[in-house]
Short mmCIF file of C-alpha atoms in Angstrom, two decimals:
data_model
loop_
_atom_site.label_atom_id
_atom_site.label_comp_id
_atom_site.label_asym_id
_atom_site.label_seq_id
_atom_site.Cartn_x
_atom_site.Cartn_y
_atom_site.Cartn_z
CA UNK A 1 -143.09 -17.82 25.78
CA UNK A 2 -140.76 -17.80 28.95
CA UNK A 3 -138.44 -20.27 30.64
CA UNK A 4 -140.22 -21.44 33.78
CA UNK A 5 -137.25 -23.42 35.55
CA UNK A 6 -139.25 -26.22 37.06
CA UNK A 7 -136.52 -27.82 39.11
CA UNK A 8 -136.31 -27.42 42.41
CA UNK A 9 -136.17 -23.40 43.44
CA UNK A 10 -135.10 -22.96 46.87
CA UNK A 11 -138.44 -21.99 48.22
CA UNK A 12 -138.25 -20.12 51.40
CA UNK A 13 -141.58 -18.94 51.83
CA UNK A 14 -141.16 -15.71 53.64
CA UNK A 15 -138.58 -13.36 52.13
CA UNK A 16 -138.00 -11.78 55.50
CA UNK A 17 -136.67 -13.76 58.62
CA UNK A 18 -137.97 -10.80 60.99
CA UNK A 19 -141.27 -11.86 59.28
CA UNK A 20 -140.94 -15.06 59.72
CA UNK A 21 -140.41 -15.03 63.49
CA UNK A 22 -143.20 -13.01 63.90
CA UNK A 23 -145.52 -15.08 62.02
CA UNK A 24 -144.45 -18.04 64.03
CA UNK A 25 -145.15 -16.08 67.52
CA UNK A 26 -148.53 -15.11 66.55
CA UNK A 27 -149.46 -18.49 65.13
CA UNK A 28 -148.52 -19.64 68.61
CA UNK A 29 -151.72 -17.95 69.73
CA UNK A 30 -154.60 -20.20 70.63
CA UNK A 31 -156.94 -20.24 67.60
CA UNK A 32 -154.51 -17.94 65.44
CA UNK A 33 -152.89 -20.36 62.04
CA UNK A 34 -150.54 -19.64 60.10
CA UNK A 35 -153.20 -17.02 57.74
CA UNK A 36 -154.16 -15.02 60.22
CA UNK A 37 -150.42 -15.04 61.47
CA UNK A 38 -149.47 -13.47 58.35
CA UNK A 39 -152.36 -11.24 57.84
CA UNK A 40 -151.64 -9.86 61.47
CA UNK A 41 -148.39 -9.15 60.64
CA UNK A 42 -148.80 -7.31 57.50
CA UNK A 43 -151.37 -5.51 58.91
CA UNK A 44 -149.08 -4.44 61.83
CA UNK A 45 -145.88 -3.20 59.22
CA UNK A 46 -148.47 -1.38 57.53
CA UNK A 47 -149.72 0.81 60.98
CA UNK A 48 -148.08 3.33 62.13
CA UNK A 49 -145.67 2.41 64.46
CA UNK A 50 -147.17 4.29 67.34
CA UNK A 51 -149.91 1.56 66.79
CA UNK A 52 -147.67 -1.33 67.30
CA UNK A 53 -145.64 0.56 70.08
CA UNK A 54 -149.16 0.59 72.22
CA UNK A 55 -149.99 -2.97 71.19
CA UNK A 56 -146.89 -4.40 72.29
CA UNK A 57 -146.24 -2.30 75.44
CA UNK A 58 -149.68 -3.08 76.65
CA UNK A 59 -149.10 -6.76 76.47
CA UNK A 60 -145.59 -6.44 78.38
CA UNK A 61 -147.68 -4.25 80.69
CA UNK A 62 -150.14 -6.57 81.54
CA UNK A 63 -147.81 -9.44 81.61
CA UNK A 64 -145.72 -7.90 83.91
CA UNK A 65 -147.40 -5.59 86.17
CA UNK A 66 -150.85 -7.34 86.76
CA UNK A 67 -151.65 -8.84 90.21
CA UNK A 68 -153.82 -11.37 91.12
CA UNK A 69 -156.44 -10.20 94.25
CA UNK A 70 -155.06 -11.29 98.04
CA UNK A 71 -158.47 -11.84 98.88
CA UNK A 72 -160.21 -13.46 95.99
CA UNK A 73 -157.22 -14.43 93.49
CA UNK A 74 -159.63 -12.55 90.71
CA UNK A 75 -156.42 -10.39 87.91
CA UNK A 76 -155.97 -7.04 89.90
CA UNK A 77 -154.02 -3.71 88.89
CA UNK A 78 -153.23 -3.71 93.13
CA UNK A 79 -153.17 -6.29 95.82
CA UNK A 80 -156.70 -6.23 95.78
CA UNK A 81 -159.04 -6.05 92.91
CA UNK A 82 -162.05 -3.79 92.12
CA UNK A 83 -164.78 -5.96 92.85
CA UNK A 84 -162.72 -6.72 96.78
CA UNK A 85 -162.55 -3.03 97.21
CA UNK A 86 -165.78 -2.01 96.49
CA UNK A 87 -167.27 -0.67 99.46
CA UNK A 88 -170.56 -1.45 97.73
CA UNK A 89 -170.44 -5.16 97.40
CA UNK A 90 -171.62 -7.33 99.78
CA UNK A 91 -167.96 -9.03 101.67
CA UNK A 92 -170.51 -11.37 103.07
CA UNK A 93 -171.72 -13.03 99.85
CA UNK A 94 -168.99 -14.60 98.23
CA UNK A 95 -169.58 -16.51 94.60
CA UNK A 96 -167.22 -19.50 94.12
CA UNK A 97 -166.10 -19.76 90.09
CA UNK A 98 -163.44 -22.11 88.62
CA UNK A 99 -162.23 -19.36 86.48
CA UNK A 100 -161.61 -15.37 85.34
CA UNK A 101 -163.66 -16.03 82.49
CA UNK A 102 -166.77 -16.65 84.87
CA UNK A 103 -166.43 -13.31 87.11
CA UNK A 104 -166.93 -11.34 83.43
CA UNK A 105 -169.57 -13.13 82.51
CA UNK A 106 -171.70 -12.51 86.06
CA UNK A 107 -170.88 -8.61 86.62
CA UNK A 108 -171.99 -8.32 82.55
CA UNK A 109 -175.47 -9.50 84.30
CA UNK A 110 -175.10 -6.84 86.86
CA UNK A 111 -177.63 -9.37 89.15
CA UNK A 112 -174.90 -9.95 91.44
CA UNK A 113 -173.71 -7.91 94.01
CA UNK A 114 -171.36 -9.72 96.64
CA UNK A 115 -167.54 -10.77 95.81
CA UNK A 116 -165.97 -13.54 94.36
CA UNK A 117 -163.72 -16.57 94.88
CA UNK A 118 -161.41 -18.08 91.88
CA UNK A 119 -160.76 -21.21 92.16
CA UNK A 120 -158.32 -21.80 89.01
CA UNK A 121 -160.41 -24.68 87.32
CA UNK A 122 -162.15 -27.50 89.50
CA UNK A 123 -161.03 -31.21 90.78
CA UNK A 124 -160.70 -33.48 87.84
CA UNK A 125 -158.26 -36.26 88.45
CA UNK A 126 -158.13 -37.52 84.68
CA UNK A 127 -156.59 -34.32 84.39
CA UNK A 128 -154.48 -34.81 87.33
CA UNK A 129 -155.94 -31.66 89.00
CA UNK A 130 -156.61 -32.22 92.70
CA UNK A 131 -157.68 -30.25 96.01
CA UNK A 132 -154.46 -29.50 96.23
CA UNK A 133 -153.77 -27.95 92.51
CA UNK A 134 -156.55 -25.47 93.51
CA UNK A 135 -157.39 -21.95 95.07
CA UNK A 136 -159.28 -24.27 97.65
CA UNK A 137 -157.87 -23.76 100.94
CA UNK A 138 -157.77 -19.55 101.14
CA UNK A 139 -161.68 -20.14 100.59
CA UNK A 140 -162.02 -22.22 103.60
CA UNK A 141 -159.36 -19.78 105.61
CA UNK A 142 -161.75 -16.76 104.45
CA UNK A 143 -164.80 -18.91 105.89
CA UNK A 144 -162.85 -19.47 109.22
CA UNK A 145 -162.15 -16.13 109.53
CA UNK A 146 -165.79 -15.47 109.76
CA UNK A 147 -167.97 -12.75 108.20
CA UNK A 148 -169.26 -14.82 105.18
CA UNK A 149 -172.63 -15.42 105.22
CA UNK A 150 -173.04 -17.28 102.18
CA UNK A 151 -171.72 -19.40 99.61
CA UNK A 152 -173.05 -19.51 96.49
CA UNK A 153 -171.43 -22.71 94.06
CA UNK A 154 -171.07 -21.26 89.93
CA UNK A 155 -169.03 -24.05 88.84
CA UNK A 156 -170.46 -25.67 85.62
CA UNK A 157 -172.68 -28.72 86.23
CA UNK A 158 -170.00 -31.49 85.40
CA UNK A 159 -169.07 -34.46 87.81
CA UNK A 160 -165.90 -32.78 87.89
CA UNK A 161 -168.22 -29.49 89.20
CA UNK A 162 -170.73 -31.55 91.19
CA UNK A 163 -167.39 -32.86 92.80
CA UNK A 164 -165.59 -29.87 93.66
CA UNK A 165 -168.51 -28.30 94.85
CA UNK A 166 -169.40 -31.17 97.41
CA UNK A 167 -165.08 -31.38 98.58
CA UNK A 168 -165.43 -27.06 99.35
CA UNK A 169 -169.26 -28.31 101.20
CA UNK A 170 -167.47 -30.94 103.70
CA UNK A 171 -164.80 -28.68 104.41
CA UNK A 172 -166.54 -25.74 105.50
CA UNK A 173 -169.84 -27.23 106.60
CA UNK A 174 -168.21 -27.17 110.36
CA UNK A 175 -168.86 -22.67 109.90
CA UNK A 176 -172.00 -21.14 110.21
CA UNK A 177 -172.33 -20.58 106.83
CA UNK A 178 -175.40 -21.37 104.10
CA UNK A 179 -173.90 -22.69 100.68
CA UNK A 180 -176.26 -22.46 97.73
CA UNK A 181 -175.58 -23.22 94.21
CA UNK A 182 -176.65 -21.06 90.62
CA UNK A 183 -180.07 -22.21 89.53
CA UNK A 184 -179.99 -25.23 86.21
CA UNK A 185 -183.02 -25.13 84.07
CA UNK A 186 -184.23 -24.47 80.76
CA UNK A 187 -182.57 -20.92 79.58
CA UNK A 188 -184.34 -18.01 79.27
CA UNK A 189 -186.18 -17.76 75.55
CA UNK A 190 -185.49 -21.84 74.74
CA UNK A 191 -188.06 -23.98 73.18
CA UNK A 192 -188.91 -26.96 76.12
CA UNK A 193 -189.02 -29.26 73.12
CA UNK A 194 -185.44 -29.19 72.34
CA UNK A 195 -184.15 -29.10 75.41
CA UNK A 196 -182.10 -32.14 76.76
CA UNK A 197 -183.76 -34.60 79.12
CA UNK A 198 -181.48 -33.84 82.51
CA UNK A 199 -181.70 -30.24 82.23
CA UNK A 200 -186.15 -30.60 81.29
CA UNK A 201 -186.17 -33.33 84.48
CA UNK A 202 -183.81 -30.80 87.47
CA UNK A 203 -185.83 -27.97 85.94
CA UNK A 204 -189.38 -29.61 86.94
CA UNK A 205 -187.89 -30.98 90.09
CA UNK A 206 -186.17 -27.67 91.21
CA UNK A 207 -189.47 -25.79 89.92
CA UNK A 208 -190.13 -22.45 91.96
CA UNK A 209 -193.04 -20.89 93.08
CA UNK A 210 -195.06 -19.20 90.04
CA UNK A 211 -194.36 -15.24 90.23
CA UNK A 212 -195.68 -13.13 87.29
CA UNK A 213 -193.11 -11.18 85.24
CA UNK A 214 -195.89 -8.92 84.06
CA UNK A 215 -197.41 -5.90 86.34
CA UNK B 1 -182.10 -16.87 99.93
CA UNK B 2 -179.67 -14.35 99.97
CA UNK B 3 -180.20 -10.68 99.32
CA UNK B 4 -179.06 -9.49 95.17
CA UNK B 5 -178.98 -5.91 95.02
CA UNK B 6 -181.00 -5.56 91.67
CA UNK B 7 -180.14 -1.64 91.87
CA UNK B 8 -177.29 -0.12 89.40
CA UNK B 9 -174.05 -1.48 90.34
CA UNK B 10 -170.86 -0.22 88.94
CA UNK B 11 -170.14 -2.53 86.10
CA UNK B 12 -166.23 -2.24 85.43
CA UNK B 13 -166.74 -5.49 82.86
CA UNK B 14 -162.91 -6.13 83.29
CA UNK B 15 -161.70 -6.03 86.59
CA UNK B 16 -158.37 -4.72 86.14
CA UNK B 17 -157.27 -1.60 83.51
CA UNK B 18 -154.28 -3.54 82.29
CA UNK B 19 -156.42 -6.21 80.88
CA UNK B 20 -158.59 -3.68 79.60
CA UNK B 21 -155.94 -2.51 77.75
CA UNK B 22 -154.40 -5.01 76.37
CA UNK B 23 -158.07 -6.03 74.89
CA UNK B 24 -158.31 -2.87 73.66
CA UNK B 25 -155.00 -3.22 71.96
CA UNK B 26 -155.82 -6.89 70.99
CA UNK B 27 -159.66 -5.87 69.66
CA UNK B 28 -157.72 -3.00 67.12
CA UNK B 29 -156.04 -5.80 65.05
CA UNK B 30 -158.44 -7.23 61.54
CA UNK B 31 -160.40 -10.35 62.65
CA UNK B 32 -160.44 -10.31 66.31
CA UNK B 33 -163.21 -8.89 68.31
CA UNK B 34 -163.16 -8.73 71.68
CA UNK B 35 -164.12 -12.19 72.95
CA UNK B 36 -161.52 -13.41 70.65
CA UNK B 37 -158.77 -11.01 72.85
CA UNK B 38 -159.91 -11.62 75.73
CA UNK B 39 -159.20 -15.54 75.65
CA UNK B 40 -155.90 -14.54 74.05
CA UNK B 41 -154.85 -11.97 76.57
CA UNK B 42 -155.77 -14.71 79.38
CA UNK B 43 -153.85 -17.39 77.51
CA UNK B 44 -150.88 -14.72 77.71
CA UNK B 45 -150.96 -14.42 81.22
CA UNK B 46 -151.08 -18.36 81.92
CA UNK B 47 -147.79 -18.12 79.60
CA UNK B 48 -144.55 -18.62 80.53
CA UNK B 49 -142.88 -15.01 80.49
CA UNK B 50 -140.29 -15.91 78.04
CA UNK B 51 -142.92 -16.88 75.83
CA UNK B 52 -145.26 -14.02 75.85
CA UNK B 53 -141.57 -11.89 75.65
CA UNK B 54 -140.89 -13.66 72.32
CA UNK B 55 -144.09 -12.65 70.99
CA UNK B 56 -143.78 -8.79 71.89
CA UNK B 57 -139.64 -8.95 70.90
CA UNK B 58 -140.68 -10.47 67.85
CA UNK B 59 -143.43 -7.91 66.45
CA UNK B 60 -140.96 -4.83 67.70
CA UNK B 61 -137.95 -6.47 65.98
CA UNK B 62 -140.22 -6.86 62.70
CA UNK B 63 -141.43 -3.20 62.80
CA UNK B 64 -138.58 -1.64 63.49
CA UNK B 65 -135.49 -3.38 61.40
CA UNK B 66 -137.44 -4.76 58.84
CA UNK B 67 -136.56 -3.14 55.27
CA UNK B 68 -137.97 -2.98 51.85
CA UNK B 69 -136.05 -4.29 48.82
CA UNK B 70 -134.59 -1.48 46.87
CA UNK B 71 -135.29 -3.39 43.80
CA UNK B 72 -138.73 -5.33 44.08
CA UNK B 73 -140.14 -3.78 47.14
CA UNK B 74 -140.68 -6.82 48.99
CA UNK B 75 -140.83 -7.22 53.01
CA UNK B 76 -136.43 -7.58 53.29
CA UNK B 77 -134.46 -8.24 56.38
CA UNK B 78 -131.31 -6.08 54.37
CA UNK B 79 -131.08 -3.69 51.28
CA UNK B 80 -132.14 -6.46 48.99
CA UNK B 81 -134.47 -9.15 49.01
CA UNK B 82 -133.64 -13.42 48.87
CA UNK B 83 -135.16 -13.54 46.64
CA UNK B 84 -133.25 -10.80 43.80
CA UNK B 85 -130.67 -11.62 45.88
CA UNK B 86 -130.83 -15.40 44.67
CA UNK B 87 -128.05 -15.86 41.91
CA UNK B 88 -130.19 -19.05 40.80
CA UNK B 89 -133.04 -16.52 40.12
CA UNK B 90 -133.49 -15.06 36.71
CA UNK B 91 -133.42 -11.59 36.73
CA UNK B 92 -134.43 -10.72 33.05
CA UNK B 93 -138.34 -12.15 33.79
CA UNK B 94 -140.18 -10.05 36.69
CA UNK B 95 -143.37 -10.77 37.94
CA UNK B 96 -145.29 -7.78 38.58
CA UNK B 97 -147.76 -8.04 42.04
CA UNK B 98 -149.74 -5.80 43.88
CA UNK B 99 -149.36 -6.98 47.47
CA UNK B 100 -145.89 -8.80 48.71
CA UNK B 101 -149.00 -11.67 49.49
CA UNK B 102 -148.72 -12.35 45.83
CA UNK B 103 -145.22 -13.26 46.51
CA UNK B 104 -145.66 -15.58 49.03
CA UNK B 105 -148.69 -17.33 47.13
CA UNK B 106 -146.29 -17.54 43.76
CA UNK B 107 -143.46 -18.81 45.73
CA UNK B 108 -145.52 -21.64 47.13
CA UNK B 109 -146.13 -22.78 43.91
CA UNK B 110 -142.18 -23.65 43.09
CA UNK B 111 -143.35 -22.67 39.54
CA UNK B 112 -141.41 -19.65 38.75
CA UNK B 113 -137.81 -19.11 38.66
CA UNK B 114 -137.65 -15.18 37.97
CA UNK B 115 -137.68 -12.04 40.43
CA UNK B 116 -140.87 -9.64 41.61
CA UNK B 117 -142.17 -6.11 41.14
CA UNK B 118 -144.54 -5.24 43.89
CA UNK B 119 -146.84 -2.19 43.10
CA UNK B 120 -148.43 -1.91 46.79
CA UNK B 121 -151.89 -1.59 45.46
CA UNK B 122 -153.19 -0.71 42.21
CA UNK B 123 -154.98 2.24 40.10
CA UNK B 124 -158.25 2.46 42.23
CA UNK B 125 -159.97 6.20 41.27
CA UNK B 126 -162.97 5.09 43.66
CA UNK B 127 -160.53 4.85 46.15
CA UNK B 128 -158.29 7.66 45.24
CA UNK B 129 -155.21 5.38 44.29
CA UNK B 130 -153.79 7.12 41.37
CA UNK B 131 -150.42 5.85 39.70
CA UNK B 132 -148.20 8.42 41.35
CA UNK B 133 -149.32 6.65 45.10
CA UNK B 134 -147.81 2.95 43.66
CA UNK B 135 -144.59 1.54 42.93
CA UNK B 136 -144.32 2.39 38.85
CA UNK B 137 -141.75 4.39 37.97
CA UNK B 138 -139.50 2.61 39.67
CA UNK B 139 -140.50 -0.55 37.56
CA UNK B 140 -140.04 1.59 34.46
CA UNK B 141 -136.44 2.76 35.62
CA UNK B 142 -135.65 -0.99 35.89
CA UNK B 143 -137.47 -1.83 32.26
CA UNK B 144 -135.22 1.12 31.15
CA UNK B 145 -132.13 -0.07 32.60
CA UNK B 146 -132.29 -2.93 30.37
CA UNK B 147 -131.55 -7.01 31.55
CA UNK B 148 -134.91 -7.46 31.68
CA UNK B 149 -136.62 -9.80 29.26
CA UNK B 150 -140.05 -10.06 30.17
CA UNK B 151 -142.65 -8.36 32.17
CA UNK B 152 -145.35 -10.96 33.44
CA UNK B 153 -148.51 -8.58 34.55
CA UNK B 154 -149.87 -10.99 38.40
CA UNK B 155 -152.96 -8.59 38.66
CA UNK B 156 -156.29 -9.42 40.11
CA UNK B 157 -158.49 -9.59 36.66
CA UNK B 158 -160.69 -6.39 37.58
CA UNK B 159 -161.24 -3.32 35.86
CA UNK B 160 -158.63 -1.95 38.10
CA UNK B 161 -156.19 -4.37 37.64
CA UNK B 162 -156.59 -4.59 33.92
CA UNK B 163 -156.31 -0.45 34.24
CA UNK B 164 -153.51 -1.09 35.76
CA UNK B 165 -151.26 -3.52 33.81
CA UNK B 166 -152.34 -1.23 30.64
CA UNK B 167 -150.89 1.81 31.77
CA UNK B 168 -147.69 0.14 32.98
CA UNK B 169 -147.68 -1.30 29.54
CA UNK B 170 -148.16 2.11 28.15
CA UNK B 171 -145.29 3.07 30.12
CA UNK B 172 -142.80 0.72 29.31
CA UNK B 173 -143.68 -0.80 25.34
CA UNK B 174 -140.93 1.92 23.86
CA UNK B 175 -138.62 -0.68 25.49
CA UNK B 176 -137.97 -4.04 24.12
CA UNK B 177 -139.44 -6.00 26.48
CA UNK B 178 -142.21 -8.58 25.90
CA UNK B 179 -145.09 -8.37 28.44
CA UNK B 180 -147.34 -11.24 29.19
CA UNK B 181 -150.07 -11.89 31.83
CA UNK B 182 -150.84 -15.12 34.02
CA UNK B 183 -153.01 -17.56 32.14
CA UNK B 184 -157.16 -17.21 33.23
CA UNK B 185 -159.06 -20.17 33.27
CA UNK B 186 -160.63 -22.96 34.67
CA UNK B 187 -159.13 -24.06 38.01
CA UNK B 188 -157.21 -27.37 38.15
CA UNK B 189 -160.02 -29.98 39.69
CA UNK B 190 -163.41 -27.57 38.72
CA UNK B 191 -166.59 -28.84 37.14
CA UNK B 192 -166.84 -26.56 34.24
CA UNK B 193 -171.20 -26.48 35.03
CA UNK B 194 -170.13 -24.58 38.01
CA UNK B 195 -167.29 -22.32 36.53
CA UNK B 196 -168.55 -18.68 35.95
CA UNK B 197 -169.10 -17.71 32.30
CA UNK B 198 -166.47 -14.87 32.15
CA UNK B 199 -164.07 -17.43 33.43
CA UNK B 200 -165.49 -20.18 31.25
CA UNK B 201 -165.79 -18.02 27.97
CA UNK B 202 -162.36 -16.64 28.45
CA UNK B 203 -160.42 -20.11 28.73
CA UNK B 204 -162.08 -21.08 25.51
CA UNK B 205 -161.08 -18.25 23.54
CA UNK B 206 -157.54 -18.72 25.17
CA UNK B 207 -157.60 -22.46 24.56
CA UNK B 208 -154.09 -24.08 24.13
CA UNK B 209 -152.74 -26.85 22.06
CA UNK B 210 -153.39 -29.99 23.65
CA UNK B 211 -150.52 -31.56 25.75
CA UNK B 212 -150.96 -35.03 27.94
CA UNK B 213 -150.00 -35.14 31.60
CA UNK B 214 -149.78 -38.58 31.28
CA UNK B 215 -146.86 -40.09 30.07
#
């Protein structure tokens, strides 16, 4: 019915090279392909441009104007953040995380009310990550200085953890200071049976005295 | 151990408003929420600037230079597409698509050798898409201008596509133009038990003569 040239048709696949950048720099993203890529940026030609205006200048925003906290190296809009400033949290109480990621997920339990230490990730020398890679030695400075009264460890429970955890202990263990770590055990709502045998074992090791939830 | 203020604190979940912005931003676009901008707006700021600049030059760039063809309506970095553009392309067969991803999916196959029409949509009443809100007329004025051979109707087979590809037929069979529509069937590689029996029922009353692929 029609001629279909089957020989090779140049076959650029975008018709647009401003598309095609763009596609490429979004695909870039962690966990965005080459789909979504595209779907994003159709999505974006077809807002108004107001829309992508905000989108963009919030990025360059945050890429250029964000701080990260003197005090505790948490992201800050000033030299120091929020949670530093508060006049309500505890300066004496200081919660030692490997990462950003970890300070949103403990004020979203609102169960914690001292400050916080980043470390930027923990020691792991297969990684090539030492002491010295780290947000280590401001923590022990802040101890020196005096005023904390605790150290509590969140780090996750990982010989590269365990071991970061015990480097920050010997270093500040000359300071008046008690270091605790986050409770392990089995999580709130899980079935005991399908737990996993090192997590079942701390938890009946570590138990606590029995306190009823119920009034 | 240590004294946690159970009482309300002030839970800012991210610590600094430019974050919270650009997750905001992020959390607008289809298919990410916001745990999924979160992790990319921290993977921004471990970027390289250059690299996070690329992404934000190349999104403005696209929204604000790129064009539509003046013939086929596709996504165009000048007045007229590659692809009508293409001297090797054959100008007297146009494929008519609703969405410029039609293109793209078309193009991939290497299959056809002719130029587009893109609607942008098609006749939806439920949705209040009439034919005066999609790109028609101007692929009657083109039927009308003569050089064109054949009309090949790349619609979704639903009541509004069908709808649609009938009134643009309508429109343009007082011209001498033959108008044909993409073969329905049974996908390359199915199982016909599994095929449904619209799909199944329709490639047998289509059935063609029988041609090996072997040679």
């Amino acid at each position: 019915m029609c001629k279909i040239t089957n020989s090779a048709i140049s076959v650029n696949t975008y018709s647009s090279r401003l598309l095609e950048q763009c596609v490429n720099e979004l695909a870039r993203l962690p966990g965005i392909g080459r789909k979504t890529a595209l779907r994003l940026a159709l999505h974006m030609l077809k807002q108004e441009d107001i829309a992508v205006e905000n989108l963009t200048g919030a990025i360059s925003d945050m890429k250029s104007k964000i701080n990260y906290c003197k005090i505790c190296n948490n992201l800050s809009d000033g030299e120091i953040c929020q949670i530093c400033d508060n006049p309500k949290r505890d300066p004496g109480l200081v919660c030692v995380v490997s990462d950003i990621r970890d300070i949103l997920a403990i004020e979203k339990t609102a169960q914690f009310g001292g400050v916080y230490h980043v470390l930027n990730g923990i020691i792991s020398p297969i990684d090539g990550i030492g002491p010295g890679d780290l947000n280590i030695d401001p923590l022990v400075k802040r101890v020196a200085n005096g005023g904390i009264r605790e150290i509590i460890f969140a780090l996750s429970s990982t010989i590269e953890g365990d071991t970061t955890s015990y480097y920050i202990f010997k270093k500040i263990s000359q300071h008046n200071v008690s270091v605790s770590t986050i409770a392990r055990g089995i999580s709130v709502g899980d079935e005991l049976e399908y737990a996993d045998e090192v997590t079942l074992g701390r938890s009946i090791m570590n138990r606590m005295p029995y306190q009823s939830g119920l009034k």
